PDB file of C-alpha atoms and ligand atoms in Angstrom:
ATOM      1  CA  UNK C   1     -39.742  86.706   2.072  1.00 47.00           C
ATOM      2  CA  UNK C   2     -36.256  87.639   2.853  1.00 53.00           C
ATOM      3  CA  UNK C   3     -34.144  88.850  -0.058  1.00 46.00           C
ATOM      4  CA  UNK C   4     -33.233  92.368   2.181  1.00 47.00           C
ATOM      5  CA  UNK C   5     -29.715  90.378   2.958  1.00 43.00           C
ATOM      6  CA  UNK C   6     -27.953  93.652   2.266  1.00 43.00           C
ATOM      7  CA  UNK C   7     -30.121  95.858   4.678  1.00 43.00           C
ATOM      8  CA  UNK C   8     -28.701  94.074   7.940  1.00 39.00           C
ATOM      9  CA  UNK C   9     -25.553  96.173   6.775  1.00 41.00           C
ATOM     10  CA  UNK C  10     -27.811  99.269   6.775  1.00 45.00           C
ATOM     11  CA  UNK C  11     -26.288 102.416   8.456  1.00 42.00           C
ATOM     12  CA  UNK C  12     -29.114 104.379   9.369  1.00 42.00           C
ATOM     13  CA  UNK C  13     -27.106 106.477  12.223  1.00 42.00           C
ATOM     14  CA  UNK C  14     -29.441 109.554  12.242  1.00 44.00           C
ATOM     15  CA  UNK C  15     -31.152 110.446  15.202  1.00 44.00           C
ATOM     16  CA  UNK C  16     -31.251 107.401  17.407  1.00 47.00           C
ATOM     17  CA  UNK C  17     -33.466 107.089  20.264  1.00 50.00           C
ATOM     18  CA  UNK C  18     -35.511 110.311  19.408  1.00 51.00           C
ATOM     19  CA  UNK C  19     -38.790 109.920  17.531  1.00 57.00           C
ATOM     20  CA  UNK C  20     -38.954 112.333  14.649  1.00 56.00           C
ATOM     21  CA  UNK C  21     -41.009 115.013  16.288  1.00 56.00           C
ATOM     22  CA  UNK C  22     -42.460 116.278  12.435  1.00 58.00           C
ATOM     23  CA  UNK C  23     -43.579 112.692  10.948  1.00 66.00           C
ATOM     24  CA  UNK C  24     -43.538 110.797  13.984  1.00 77.00           C
ATOM     25  CA  UNK C  25     -42.073 107.950  12.598  1.00 89.00           C
ATOM     26  CA  UNK C  26     -39.874 105.838  15.231  1.00 93.00           C
ATOM     27  CA  UNK C  27     -36.057 105.923  14.474  1.00 96.00           C
ATOM     28  CA  UNK C  28     -34.599 103.108  12.862  1.00 96.00           C
ATOM     29  CA  UNK C  29     -32.537 102.278  15.382  1.00 97.00           C
ATOM     30  CA  UNK C  30     -32.418 102.372  19.253  1.00 97.00           C
ATOM     31  CA  UNK C  31     -29.808 101.937  21.877  1.00 97.00           C
ATOM     32  CA  UNK C  32     -30.493  99.159  24.219  1.00 97.00           C
ATOM     33  CA  UNK C  33     -31.596 100.533  27.770  1.00 97.00           C
ATOM     34  CA  UNK C  34     -29.634  97.837  29.363  1.00 97.00           C
ATOM     35  CA  UNK C  35     -26.245  98.163  27.690  1.00 96.00           C
ATOM     36  CA  UNK C  36     -26.266 100.759  25.247  1.00 97.00           C
ATOM     37  CA  UNK C  37     -26.023  98.774  22.119  1.00 97.00           C
ATOM     38  CA  UNK C  38     -27.405 100.355  18.973  1.00 97.00           C
ATOM     39  CA  UNK C  39     -30.692  98.211  18.224  1.00 98.00           C
ATOM     40  CA  UNK C  40     -32.484  97.828  14.902  1.00 97.00           C
ATOM     41  CA  UNK C  41     -36.133  97.764  14.294  1.00 97.00           C
ATOM     42  CA  UNK C  42     -37.921  94.744  14.331  1.00 97.00           C
ATOM     43  CA  UNK C  43     -41.561  93.832  13.308  1.00 97.00           C
ATOM     44  CA  UNK C  44     -44.150  93.313  15.993  1.00 97.00           C
ATOM     45  CA  UNK C  45     -44.732  89.996  13.779  1.00 97.00           C
ATOM     46  CA  UNK C  46     -41.562  89.081  14.966  1.00 98.00           C
ATOM     47  CA  UNK C  47     -41.586  89.601  18.363  1.00 98.00           C
ATOM     48  CA  UNK C  48     -45.421  88.250  18.644  1.00 97.00           C
ATOM     49  CA  UNK C  49     -43.750  85.102  16.924  1.00 97.00           C
ATOM     50  CA  UNK C  50     -40.637  84.536  18.749  1.00 98.00           C
ATOM     51  CA  UNK C  51     -42.160  85.550  22.274  1.00 98.00           C
ATOM     52  CA  UNK C  52     -43.228  82.467  24.033  1.00 97.00           C
ATOM     53  CA  UNK C  53     -45.876  83.944  25.913  1.00 96.00           C
ATOM     54  CA  UNK C  54     -47.212  87.149  25.226  1.00 96.00           C
ATOM     55  CA  UNK C  55     -48.616  89.246  28.190  1.00 96.00           C
ATOM     56  CA  UNK C  56     -52.290  90.537  27.690  1.00 95.00           C
ATOM     57  CA  UNK C  57     -52.714  93.810  26.198  1.00 92.00           C
ATOM     58  CA  UNK C  58     -49.519  94.590  24.349  1.00 93.00           C
ATOM     59  CA  UNK C  59     -49.192  98.065  23.310  1.00 94.00           C
ATOM     60  CA  UNK C  60     -48.927  98.783  19.423  1.00 92.00           C
ATOM     61  CA  UNK C  61     -45.422 100.123  19.664  1.00 95.00           C
ATOM     62  CA  UNK C  62     -42.243  99.861  17.607  1.00 97.00           C
ATOM     63  CA  UNK C  63     -39.811  96.912  18.830  1.00 98.00           C
ATOM     64  CA  UNK C  64     -36.082  96.657  18.728  1.00 98.00           C
ATOM     65  CA  UNK C  65     -33.622  93.769  18.680  1.00 98.00           C
ATOM     66  CA  UNK C  66     -30.473  94.132  21.106  1.00 98.00           C
ATOM     67  CA  UNK C  67     -27.937  91.196  19.649  1.00 96.00           C
ATOM     68  CA  UNK C  68     -25.267  92.037  22.162  1.00 97.00           C
ATOM     69  CA  UNK C  69     -24.016  88.711  23.659  1.00 95.00           C
ATOM     70  CA  UNK C  70     -23.471  90.019  26.954  1.00 94.00           C
ATOM     71  CA  UNK C  71     -26.768  91.728  27.097  1.00 97.00           C
ATOM     72  CA  UNK C  72     -29.826  89.481  28.550  1.00 97.00           C
ATOM     73  CA  UNK C  73     -32.323  91.739  26.924  1.00 98.00           C
ATOM     74  CA  UNK C  74     -33.703  90.642  23.415  1.00 98.00           C
ATOM     75  CA  UNK C  75     -36.511  92.926  22.987  1.00 98.00           C
ATOM     76  CA  UNK C  76     -37.340  96.623  24.122  1.00 98.00           C
ATOM     77  CA  UNK C  77     -39.949  98.791  22.515  1.00 97.00           C
ATOM     78  CA  UNK C  78     -39.795 102.543  22.222  1.00 96.00           C
ATOM     79  CA  UNK C  79     -42.637 103.139  24.240  1.00 93.00           C
ATOM     80  CA  UNK C  80     -40.525 102.770  27.792  1.00 90.00           C
ATOM     81  CA  UNK C  81     -43.730 101.238  29.509  1.00 92.00           C
ATOM     82  CA  UNK C  82     -44.215  98.415  27.284  1.00 96.00           C
ATOM     83  CA  UNK C  83     -43.133  94.741  27.811  1.00 97.00           C
ATOM     84  CA  UNK C  84     -39.675  94.212  27.543  1.00 98.00           C
ATOM     85  CA  UNK C  85     -38.357  90.635  26.599  1.00 98.00           C
ATOM     86  CA  UNK C  86     -35.208  88.781  27.382  1.00 98.00           C
ATOM     87  CA  UNK C  87     -33.775  85.560  25.546  1.00 97.00           C
ATOM     88  CA  UNK C  88     -34.989  83.177  27.727  1.00 96.00           C
ATOM     89  CA  UNK C  89     -38.609  84.438  26.769  1.00 98.00           C
ATOM     90  CA  UNK C  90     -38.122  83.646  23.208  1.00 98.00           C
ATOM     91  CA  UNK C  91     -39.135  80.053  21.676  1.00 97.00           C
ATOM     92  CA  UNK C  92     -35.485  79.842  19.919  1.00 96.00           C
ATOM     93  CA  UNK C  93     -32.241  80.056  21.050  1.00 96.00           C
ATOM     94  CA  UNK C  94     -30.794  83.711  20.016  1.00 97.00           C
ATOM     95  CA  UNK C  95     -27.718  82.906  18.152  1.00 95.00           C
ATOM     96  CA  UNK C  96     -26.185  86.198  18.674  1.00 94.00           C
ATOM     97  CA  UNK C  97     -26.504  85.709  22.327  1.00 96.00           C
ATOM     98  CA  UNK C  98     -25.443  82.183  22.775  1.00 94.00           C
ATOM     99  CA  UNK C  99     -21.706  81.226  23.515  1.00 92.00           C
ATOM    100  CA  UNK C 100     -22.350  77.350  23.744  1.00 93.00           C
ATOM    101  CA  UNK C 101     -23.618  75.099  20.810  1.00 93.00           C
ATOM    102  CA  UNK C 102     -26.003  74.656  19.508  1.00 94.00           C
ATOM    103  CA  UNK C 103     -25.269  78.131  18.072  1.00 96.00           C
ATOM    104  CA  UNK C 104     -28.341  78.682  15.408  1.00 96.00           C
ATOM    105  CA  UNK C 105     -27.239  80.814  12.847  1.00 95.00           C
ATOM    106  CA  UNK C 106     -30.157  80.293  10.307  1.00 96.00           C
ATOM    107  CA  UNK C 107     -33.438  79.602  11.506  1.00 96.00           C
ATOM    108  CA  UNK C 108     -35.401  78.457   8.705  1.00 95.00           C
ATOM    109  CA  UNK C 109     -33.393  75.446   7.747  1.00 96.00           C
ATOM    110  CA  UNK C 110     -31.566  74.885  11.448  1.00 96.00           C
ATOM    111  CA  UNK C 111     -28.140  75.529  10.056  1.00 97.00           C
ATOM    112  CA  UNK C 112     -25.953  76.230  13.175  1.00 97.00           C
ATOM    113  CA  UNK C 113     -22.648  77.752  13.571  1.00 95.00           C
ATOM    114  CA  UNK C 114     -21.164  74.009  14.146  1.00 95.00           C
ATOM    115  CA  UNK C 115     -22.391  72.979  11.104  1.00 97.00           C
ATOM    116  CA  UNK C 116     -20.421  75.542   9.059  1.00 96.00           C
ATOM    117  CA  UNK C 117     -17.382  74.527  11.301  1.00 95.00           C
ATOM    118  CA  UNK C 118     -17.779  71.059  10.364  1.00 95.00           C
ATOM    119  CA  UNK C 119     -18.135  71.203   7.118  1.00 96.00           C
ATOM    120  CA  UNK C 120     -15.046  73.458   6.528  1.00 95.00           C
ATOM    121  CA  UNK C 121     -13.225  71.414   8.526  1.00 94.00           C
ATOM    122  CA  UNK C 122     -14.017  68.479   6.587  1.00 95.00           C
ATOM    123  CA  UNK C 123     -14.107  70.004   3.022  1.00 95.00           C
ATOM    124  CA  UNK C 124     -12.072  73.107   3.353  1.00 94.00           C
ATOM    125  CA  UNK C 125     -15.085  75.050   1.918  1.00 95.00           C
ATOM    126  CA  UNK C 126     -18.897  75.636   2.806  1.00 96.00           C
ATOM    127  CA  UNK C 127     -21.840  74.850   0.563  1.00 97.00           C
ATOM    128  CA  UNK C 128     -24.194  76.212   3.166  1.00 97.00           C
ATOM    129  CA  UNK C 129     -24.283  79.720   1.495  1.00 96.00           C
ATOM    130  CA  UNK C 130     -25.635  78.368  -1.840  1.00 97.00           C
ATOM    131  CA  UNK C 131     -28.286  76.117  -0.310  1.00 97.00           C
ATOM    132  CA  UNK C 132     -29.732  78.855   1.974  1.00 96.00           C
ATOM    133  CA  UNK C 133     -29.920  81.267  -1.369  1.00 96.00           C
ATOM    134  CA  UNK C 134     -31.447  78.372  -3.522  1.00 96.00           C
ATOM    135  CA  UNK C 135     -34.637  78.121  -0.518  1.00 95.00           C
ATOM    136  CA  UNK C 136     -34.662  81.842  -0.300  1.00 94.00           C
ATOM    137  CA  UNK C 137     -34.793  82.241  -4.320  1.00 95.00           C
ATOM    138  CA  UNK C 138     -37.834  79.627  -4.009  1.00 96.00           C
ATOM    139  CA  UNK C 139     -39.564  81.729  -1.479  1.00 94.00           C
ATOM    140  CA  UNK C 140     -38.784  78.818   0.911  1.00 95.00           C
ATOM    141  CA  UNK C 141     -37.653  81.188   3.869  1.00 92.00           C
ATOM    142  CA  UNK C 142     -39.537  82.580   7.151  1.00 95.00           C
ATOM    143  CA  UNK C 143     -37.118  84.840   8.514  1.00 95.00           C
ATOM    144  CA  UNK C 144     -39.521  87.589   9.783  1.00 95.00           C
ATOM    145  CA  UNK C 145     -41.188  85.176  11.951  1.00 97.00           C
ATOM    146  CA  UNK C 146     -38.247  82.773  12.777  1.00 97.00           C
ATOM    147  CA  UNK C 147     -35.232  84.290  13.106  1.00 97.00           C
ATOM    148  CA  UNK C 148     -35.249  86.705  16.143  1.00 97.00           C
ATOM    149  CA  UNK C 149     -33.757  89.681  14.208  1.00 97.00           C
ATOM    150  CA  UNK C 150     -36.374  89.565  11.881  1.00 97.00           C
ATOM    151  CA  UNK C 151     -34.046  89.654   9.131  1.00 95.00           C
ATOM    152  CA  UNK C 152     -32.502  87.194   6.228  1.00 94.00           C
ATOM    153  CA  UNK C 153     -29.604  85.107   7.890  1.00 94.00           C
ATOM    154  CA  UNK C 154     -27.481  85.231   5.097  1.00 94.00           C
ATOM    155  CA  UNK C 155     -25.149  88.109   5.838  1.00 93.00           C
ATOM    156  CA  UNK C 156     -24.390  86.321   9.481  1.00 93.00           C
ATOM    157  CA  UNK C 157     -23.898  83.209   7.239  1.00 96.00           C
ATOM    158  CA  UNK C 158     -21.730  84.396   5.259  1.00 96.00           C
ATOM    159  CA  UNK C 159     -19.548  86.426   8.119  1.00 94.00           C
ATOM    160  CA  UNK C 160     -19.263  82.900   9.799  1.00 94.00           C
ATOM    161  CA  UNK C 161     -18.122  81.061   6.726  1.00 96.00           C
ATOM    162  CA  UNK C 162     -15.168  83.448   6.096  1.00 95.00           C
ATOM    163  CA  UNK C 163     -14.328  83.809  10.218  1.00 92.00           C
ATOM    164  CA  UNK C 164     -14.117  79.972  10.181  1.00 92.00           C
ATOM    165  CA  UNK C 165     -12.404  79.699   6.580  1.00 92.00           C
ATOM    166  CA  UNK C 166      -9.732  82.265   7.953  1.00 91.00           C
ATOM    167  CA  UNK C 167      -9.105  80.198  11.252  1.00 86.00           C
ATOM    168  CA  UNK C 168      -8.502  77.220   9.269  1.00 77.00           C
ATOM    169  CA  UNK C 169      -6.020  78.981   6.999  1.00 73.00           C
ATOM    170  CA  UNK C 170      -4.026  80.238   9.930  1.00 66.00           C
ATOM    171  CA  UNK C 171      -4.210  76.863  11.656  1.00 63.00           C
ATOM    172  CA  UNK C 172      -2.588  74.955   8.686  1.00 56.00           C
ATOM    173  CA  UNK C 173      -0.064  77.650   8.495  1.00 49.00           C
TER     174      UNK C 173
HETATM  175 ZN1  LIG G 201     -28.906  94.971  25.142  1.00 94.82          ZN
END
């Protein structure tokens, strides 16, 4: 289920990069070991679903997703010894790291950045967020096993729509 569009905005800034000594709970956010980007926790189910070929003996540790466009690393673990996975190890294109079309934005229903752009160019608006919302409400999404971030895509979709609308607005001035 993915009714957690809001959680993409969560700002858990506390104590990143260190395990809470008292509870042993992994931090919500870790710095990417390659480029230092604040990377959010991702479920092991997401990692296992999206990494094309898992190594034998995967340790049971907390993984994090680096969404920086200029970083090849997709998943890294709290346990520094655990295997890391590059964008090319994933079965899907990591939209956040792609510069060339097709740039996936909604992994459940296959909408790309270009779909949004095209619709806005043709009609001046986008029906895509509402179409996705309808599917989410019907329980038809599977973000945790399809989206590399493991999160609902709606936040990214809305941001892209807003972006493209404002670009269009500017170009018409
Ligand atoms: Zn990174």
